[in-house]
XYZ file of C-alpha atoms in Angstrom:
435
model
C -14.497 -17.418 6.392
C -15.706 -20.634 4.715
C -13.031 -22.959 3.366
C -12.135 -22.175 -0.266
C -11.686 -24.773 -2.999
C -7.881 -24.481 -2.887
C -6.033 -24.044 0.404
C -2.560 -25.284 -0.527
C -0.313 -22.239 -1.005
C 1.639 -23.964 -3.779
C -1.597 -24.368 -5.764
C -2.787 -20.856 -4.914
C 0.560 -19.387 -5.966
C 0.234 -21.226 -9.274
C -3.259 -19.774 -9.767
C -1.977 -16.254 -9.046
C 0.909 -16.647 -11.505
C -1.433 -18.024 -14.175
C -3.696 -15.000 -13.660
C -0.691 -12.675 -14.034
C 0.396 -14.530 -17.160
C -3.131 -14.162 -18.557
C -3.090 -10.408 -17.869
C 0.305 -9.878 -19.504
C -0.573 -12.052 -22.490
C -3.879 -10.323 -23.197
C -2.418 -6.873 -22.526
C 0.067 -7.396 -25.332
C -2.549 -8.352 -27.931
C -2.601 -5.322 -30.213
C -5.905 -5.871 -32.018
C -9.502 -6.762 -31.223
C -11.312 -6.825 -27.885
C -8.293 -6.929 -25.568
C -6.609 -3.981 -27.255
C -9.754 -1.900 -26.671
C -10.202 -3.281 -23.143
C -6.709 -2.315 -21.949
C -7.100 1.178 -23.336
C -9.720 1.621 -20.601
C -8.516 -0.729 -17.837
C -4.774 -0.809 -16.999
C -3.044 -4.161 -16.696
C -1.907 -3.437 -13.140
C -5.532 -3.104 -12.063
C -6.370 -6.454 -13.677
C -3.410 -8.058 -11.889
C -5.107 -6.952 -8.683
C -8.747 -7.545 -9.649
C -8.587 -11.089 -11.056
C -7.280 -12.581 -7.759
C -9.977 -10.574 -5.955
C -12.595 -12.335 -8.080
C -11.063 -15.717 -7.199
C -11.369 -14.846 -3.504
C -14.901 -13.491 -3.876
C -16.040 -16.793 -5.393
C -14.085 -18.741 -2.719
C -11.780 -20.417 -5.205
C -8.911 -19.172 -3.021
C -8.857 -17.177 0.212
C -6.410 -15.253 2.408
C -7.905 -16.889 5.525
C -10.618 -19.368 6.427
C -11.976 -21.474 9.262
C -12.226 -25.240 9.613
C -13.352 -27.636 12.315
C -10.999 -30.232 13.760
C -11.894 -33.752 14.907
C -13.121 -32.568 18.327
C -15.307 -29.815 16.891
C -12.974 -26.899 17.633
C -12.860 -24.006 15.143
C -9.390 -23.674 13.641
C -8.307 -20.490 11.896
C -6.146 -20.944 8.800
C -4.445 -18.405 6.569
C -2.364 -18.262 3.420
C 1.250 -17.190 3.865
C 1.587 -15.795 0.333
C 0.958 -12.145 1.232
C 3.412 -12.411 4.131
C 6.114 -13.847 1.854
C 5.427 -11.275 -0.879
C 5.422 -8.297 1.493
C 8.350 -9.385 3.699
C 10.636 -10.899 1.058
C 9.636 -9.906 -2.472
C 8.660 -6.285 -1.751
C 11.975 -5.281 -0.111
C 13.859 -7.222 -2.830
C 11.905 -5.316 -5.502
C 12.710 -2.007 -3.815
C 16.413 -2.890 -3.799
C 16.436 -3.778 -7.503
C 14.420 -0.687 -8.459
C 16.520 1.635 -6.317
C 19.906 0.525 -7.694
C 19.632 2.977 -10.588
C 18.032 5.781 -8.571
C 19.206 9.341 -9.116
C 18.791 10.722 -5.599
C 19.411 14.308 -6.703
C 16.711 14.013 -9.361
C 14.317 12.591 -6.728
C 14.847 15.670 -4.561
C 14.438 17.863 -7.656
C 10.828 16.655 -7.863
C 10.186 19.572 -5.538
C 7.764 20.331 -2.758
C 4.590 19.222 -4.534
C 5.159 15.605 -3.530
C 5.200 16.559 0.164
C 2.279 18.977 -0.248
C 0.120 16.238 -1.761
C 1.195 13.742 0.898
C 0.240 16.064 3.758
C -2.960 17.001 1.912
C -3.820 13.310 1.935
C -3.112 13.198 5.675
C -5.357 16.198 6.341
C -8.033 14.589 4.163
C -8.047 11.550 6.465
C -8.016 13.711 9.624
C -11.050 15.792 8.616
C -12.748 13.061 6.570
C -13.573 10.914 9.606
C -15.485 13.526 11.617
C -17.244 14.898 8.522
C -18.353 11.371 7.567
C -19.740 10.853 11.099
C -21.662 14.140 10.928
C -23.115 13.323 7.512
C -24.100 9.734 8.317
C -25.588 10.752 11.696
C -28.193 12.811 9.809
C -29.596 9.716 8.084
C -28.567 6.868 10.397
C -27.446 8.022 13.866
C -27.289 4.432 15.155
C -24.567 3.615 12.597
C -22.143 6.067 14.210
C -23.479 5.781 17.761
C -22.625 3.439 20.605
C -21.487 4.125 24.147
C -18.357 3.535 26.204
C -16.019 1.000 24.552
C -18.681 0.129 21.954
C -18.660 3.697 20.618
C -18.160 3.595 16.859
C -15.788 6.560 16.922
C -13.371 4.426 18.963
C -13.426 1.768 16.257
C -13.000 4.346 13.520
C -9.857 5.567 15.293
C -8.176 2.330 14.156
C -9.047 3.179 10.552
C -7.443 6.591 10.998
C -4.269 4.902 12.272
C -4.233 2.471 9.364
C -5.000 5.081 6.684
C -2.342 7.541 7.817
C 0.396 5.208 9.000
C -0.094 1.469 8.829
C -0.613 -1.659 10.864
C 1.543 -0.551 13.799
C -0.296 2.765 14.050
C -3.641 0.960 13.773
C -2.709 -1.311 16.672
C -1.595 1.719 18.700
C -4.986 3.363 18.200
C -6.777 0.187 19.313
C -4.608 0.221 22.444
C -5.229 3.918 23.122
C -9.007 3.944 22.677
C -9.777 0.364 23.771
C -12.506 -0.365 21.216
C -14.531 -3.507 21.943
C -12.349 -6.373 20.581
C -15.404 -8.429 19.594
C -16.448 -5.668 17.184
C -12.966 -4.820 15.907
C -13.231 -7.358 13.072
C -15.927 -5.211 11.445
C -13.532 -2.263 11.345
C -10.826 -4.428 9.790
C -13.244 -5.393 7.006
C -14.084 -1.719 6.339
C -10.355 -0.948 6.306
C -9.565 -3.673 3.779
C -12.555 -3.120 1.487
C -12.478 0.691 1.322
C -8.688 0.953 1.066
C -8.630 -1.626 -1.717
C -11.472 0.031 -3.620
C -9.581 3.320 -3.482
C -6.382 1.647 -4.623
C -8.294 0.160 -7.555
C -9.568 3.644 -8.488
C -6.010 5.010 -8.380
C -4.752 2.185 -10.603
C -7.506 2.834 -13.137
C -6.571 6.523 -13.056
C -2.996 5.682 -14.027
C -4.299 4.516 -17.386
C -5.827 7.985 -17.839
C -2.915 9.944 -16.358
C -2.272 12.034 -19.468
C -5.880 13.263 -19.605
C -5.899 13.858 -15.843
C -2.638 15.817 -15.981
C -4.027 17.900 -18.831
C -7.132 18.700 -16.758
C -4.976 19.526 -13.735
C -2.725 21.664 -15.983
C 0.115 19.864 -14.257
C 3.802 20.408 -14.847
C 5.241 16.920 -15.263
C 8.663 18.053 -16.466
C 10.567 17.003 -13.314
C 9.012 13.524 -13.382
C 9.674 13.123 -17.110
C 13.248 14.326 -16.627
C 13.823 11.695 -13.947
C 12.307 8.966 -16.110
C 14.386 10.091 -19.093
C 17.579 10.001 -17.041
C 16.902 6.419 -15.998
C 15.936 5.390 -19.536
C 19.114 6.933 -20.972
C 21.242 5.364 -18.255
C 19.635 1.972 -18.923
C 20.396 2.276 -22.632
C 23.983 3.230 -21.839
C 24.640 0.164 -19.670
C 22.258 -2.213 -21.453
C 23.615 -5.706 -22.048
C 22.412 -9.194 -22.786
C 22.216 -10.599 -19.235
C 24.021 -13.800 -18.422
C 23.175 -16.370 -15.770
C 25.919 -14.796 -13.667
C 24.210 -11.381 -13.921
C 20.892 -12.845 -12.751
C 22.520 -14.665 -9.853
C 24.410 -11.553 -8.731
C 21.268 -9.409 -8.942
C 19.353 -11.926 -6.835
C 22.288 -12.096 -4.423
C 22.253 -8.300 -4.053
C 18.474 -8.187 -3.640
C 17.938 -11.035 -1.210
C 21.251 -10.507 0.561
C 20.022 -7.007 1.374
C 16.613 -8.373 2.382
C 18.337 -10.884 4.647
C 20.353 -8.102 6.255
C 17.151 -6.066 6.588
C 15.478 -8.920 8.473
C 18.573 -9.415 10.634
C 18.823 -5.720 11.495
C 15.067 -5.297 11.979
C 15.037 -7.964 14.694
C 17.454 -5.987 16.836
C 16.241 -2.516 15.867
C 12.573 -3.312 16.555
C 13.499 -4.966 19.859
C 15.735 -2.046 20.901
C 13.147 0.595 20.027
C 10.307 -1.414 21.577
C 12.200 -1.434 24.864
C 13.188 2.219 24.459
C 9.598 3.293 23.764
C 8.312 1.146 26.633
C 10.714 2.960 28.972
C 9.081 6.329 28.246
C 7.157 7.626 31.222
C 4.299 9.005 29.145
C 1.793 6.518 27.691
C 0.983 9.083 25.000
C 4.590 9.182 23.791
C 4.722 5.391 23.889
C 1.744 5.181 21.553
C 3.069 7.878 19.226
C 6.379 6.090 18.694
C 4.977 2.563 18.696
C 5.713 2.223 14.960
C 9.429 2.038 15.813
C 8.763 -1.394 17.270
C 7.428 -2.669 13.923
C 9.703 -5.228 12.285
C 8.154 -4.539 8.866
C 8.977 -0.822 9.176
C 12.646 -1.616 9.774
C 12.824 -4.282 7.034
C 11.614 -1.748 4.443
C 13.683 1.131 5.859
C 16.962 -0.786 6.157
C 16.588 -2.425 2.725
C 15.870 0.936 1.093
C 18.793 2.668 2.846
C 21.204 -0.085 1.761
C 19.837 0.083 -1.798
C 20.330 3.860 -1.924
C 23.918 3.306 -0.785
C 24.427 0.711 -3.544
C 23.131 3.223 -6.116
C 26.399 5.133 -5.644
C 28.428 2.038 -6.607
C 28.930 -0.009 -9.764
C 25.962 -2.124 -8.661
C 23.728 0.441 -10.375
C 24.983 -0.861 -13.735
C 22.880 -3.993 -13.217
C 19.941 -1.884 -14.353
C 21.284 -2.589 -17.823
C 20.879 -6.318 -17.171
C 17.239 -5.873 -16.168
C 17.316 -5.241 -12.407
C 14.137 -3.165 -12.391
C 12.340 -5.729 -14.592
C 12.999 -8.455 -12.015
C 11.845 -5.997 -9.338
C 8.655 -5.433 -11.322
C 7.977 -9.183 -11.371
C 8.144 -9.208 -7.571
C 5.856 -6.178 -7.384
C 3.240 -7.817 -9.602
C 3.287 -10.929 -7.408
C 2.709 -8.654 -4.403
C -0.175 -6.961 -6.247
C -1.772 -10.359 -6.870
C -1.493 -11.323 -3.186
C -3.027 -7.979 -2.172
C -5.870 -8.583 -4.623
C -6.327 -12.000 -3.049
C -7.109 -10.276 0.281
C -10.085 -8.472 -1.271
C -13.428 -10.257 -0.888
C -16.101 -8.198 -2.616
C -18.806 -9.962 -0.562
C -17.444 -8.340 2.604
C -18.709 -4.973 1.410
C -22.236 -6.204 2.158
C -21.557 -7.446 5.701
C -21.896 -4.069 7.436
C -23.299 -1.616 4.879
C -23.641 1.249 7.370
C -19.994 1.246 8.403
C -18.980 0.649 4.790
C -20.804 3.840 3.778
C -18.961 5.737 6.546
C -15.656 4.449 5.163
C -16.561 5.300 1.572
C -17.694 8.845 2.495
C -14.491 9.266 4.498
C -12.316 8.161 1.574
C -14.306 10.360 -0.827
C -13.483 13.418 1.303
C -9.809 12.402 1.306
C -9.902 12.038 -2.491
C -11.835 15.269 -3.027
C -9.363 17.327 -1.020
C -6.455 15.814 -2.952
C -8.095 16.684 -6.272
C -8.832 20.273 -5.179
C -5.271 20.897 -3.964
C -3.746 19.182 -7.010
C -5.827 21.457 -9.234
C -4.778 24.567 -7.291
C -1.029 23.829 -7.267
C -1.104 22.055 -10.652
C 0.394 18.888 -9.203
C 0.750 15.864 -11.517
C -1.485 12.843 -10.974
C 1.635 10.943 -9.881
C 1.927 13.088 -6.746
C -1.804 12.774 -6.051
C -1.829 8.988 -6.392
C 1.409 8.291 -4.530
C 0.722 10.925 -1.852
C -2.626 9.293 -1.175
C -1.361 5.716 -1.207
C 1.596 6.558 1.049
C -1.075 7.458 3.619
C -3.779 4.886 2.984
C -1.699 1.922 1.861
C 1.688 2.582 3.457
C 4.959 0.966 2.426
C 3.259 -2.165 1.107
C 1.317 -0.461 -1.686
C 2.742 3.058 -2.217
C 5.670 1.629 -4.249
C 3.182 -0.369 -6.352
C 1.370 2.794 -7.421
C 4.646 4.707 -7.887
C 6.307 2.052 -10.055
C 3.217 1.884 -12.262
C 4.309 5.288 -13.559
C 7.926 4.111 -13.906
C 10.118 1.656 -11.928
C 12.550 4.487 -11.118
C 9.799 6.196 -9.081
C 9.135 3.322 -6.646
C 11.502 4.830 -4.074
C 9.383 7.999 -3.948
C 6.495 5.888 -2.688
C 8.667 4.325 0.018
C 10.085 7.647 1.223
C 6.609 9.168 1.526
C 5.266 6.052 3.252
C 7.986 6.437 5.916
C 6.530 9.888 6.659
C 3.195 8.153 7.141
C 4.634 5.797 9.735
C 6.238 8.706 11.589
C 3.162 10.917 11.856
C 0.479 8.214 11.739
C -0.391 7.941 15.420
C -0.227 11.687 16.135
C -2.447 12.505 13.156
C -4.831 9.633 13.988
C -5.218 10.918 17.572
C -6.109 14.375 16.192
C -8.635 12.731 13.865
C -10.146 10.690 16.729
C -10.566 13.742 18.949
C -12.550 15.378 16.135
C -14.571 12.181 15.556
C -15.488 12.008 19.245
C -16.689 15.597 19.109
C -18.668 14.877 15.931
C -20.260 11.784 17.493
C -21.436 13.754 20.526
C -22.485 16.835 18.546
């Protein structure tokens, strides 16, 4: 939490954009070291990892503490991730969804849902298994009593890794984990989830070999990509300033409407959920009070509607490319949240998180091998659980911009079932902790 070298968001944003420019420049060098390097490490991973290095060495930071003139500790934080996730992400989804072929999305079949729910089950069973395994070697790591019980804290991870922030908060409310220790769980959440996302991004660079090993049928995905590519070629044009301005108007006009609608929808559903007589039902549907959930949902719904209009022709002017720029900026701000030093702060809990995520990953690989699911479904199904709407589209669009909407649709499932599934996971973790 020490103050980094640069705290001004304008400077930090410049550093992030320079790092992205460096990645894109070196990725397009066709000979020598960089050509060999990017055959192993995908550019999207580097866009995420370079900012993480800047944060690790305290050049920049997502948050930090300072002391004011009277000796009081003041908490500070960068607003870049908030801007990227609340403004640029929904705008990117709009621009990438304009050319969507909804029928082709549904033609992807049941494997997408199977892999998503496999990821959910992996989180549900991964927590209690991790507790049982770690208790053999270090029972104090997963021990604790009353509101200090570690299983209560781990319940918040289950909420985060199946649904998202709203579900995580609901689990903290349900199980009342000691607030003074909650920060340690947040660190485990951030570090483990980001390590797993990094692994998935690296895997994208090896997707052809992975699909060959899985004996996966990628025909439906390739057909969807081909449709978008052919459509783009058909409507391709040299974009004018007017085209760019209209595309930005469509994107941010929709985002503005999403923010406007989310204010009233989140307020309405918060009051509606609060009126439920059962506290259990209140916690289950708490995600409906999340403004971010409604911003993403409303923006995506409007974008799908626009895909049935002439607005889809703006794909030929580069709509998805502008969307990709926004996504890469989001990736950089997510990378900025990753401090590699944090992994050493609570090694015991970090091991629990890593074992937990390994079980989640292992189950996904086993099921993907059995049903011959493409790596795309494995990666996006996992990230729709673990990362939610903020990062599932990032992984999906890395395969092709036309697939970003798949990540969003699956992430919405995560929001809907997150608290219920996390409660099931916590019940099992409590049993494992007292075994």
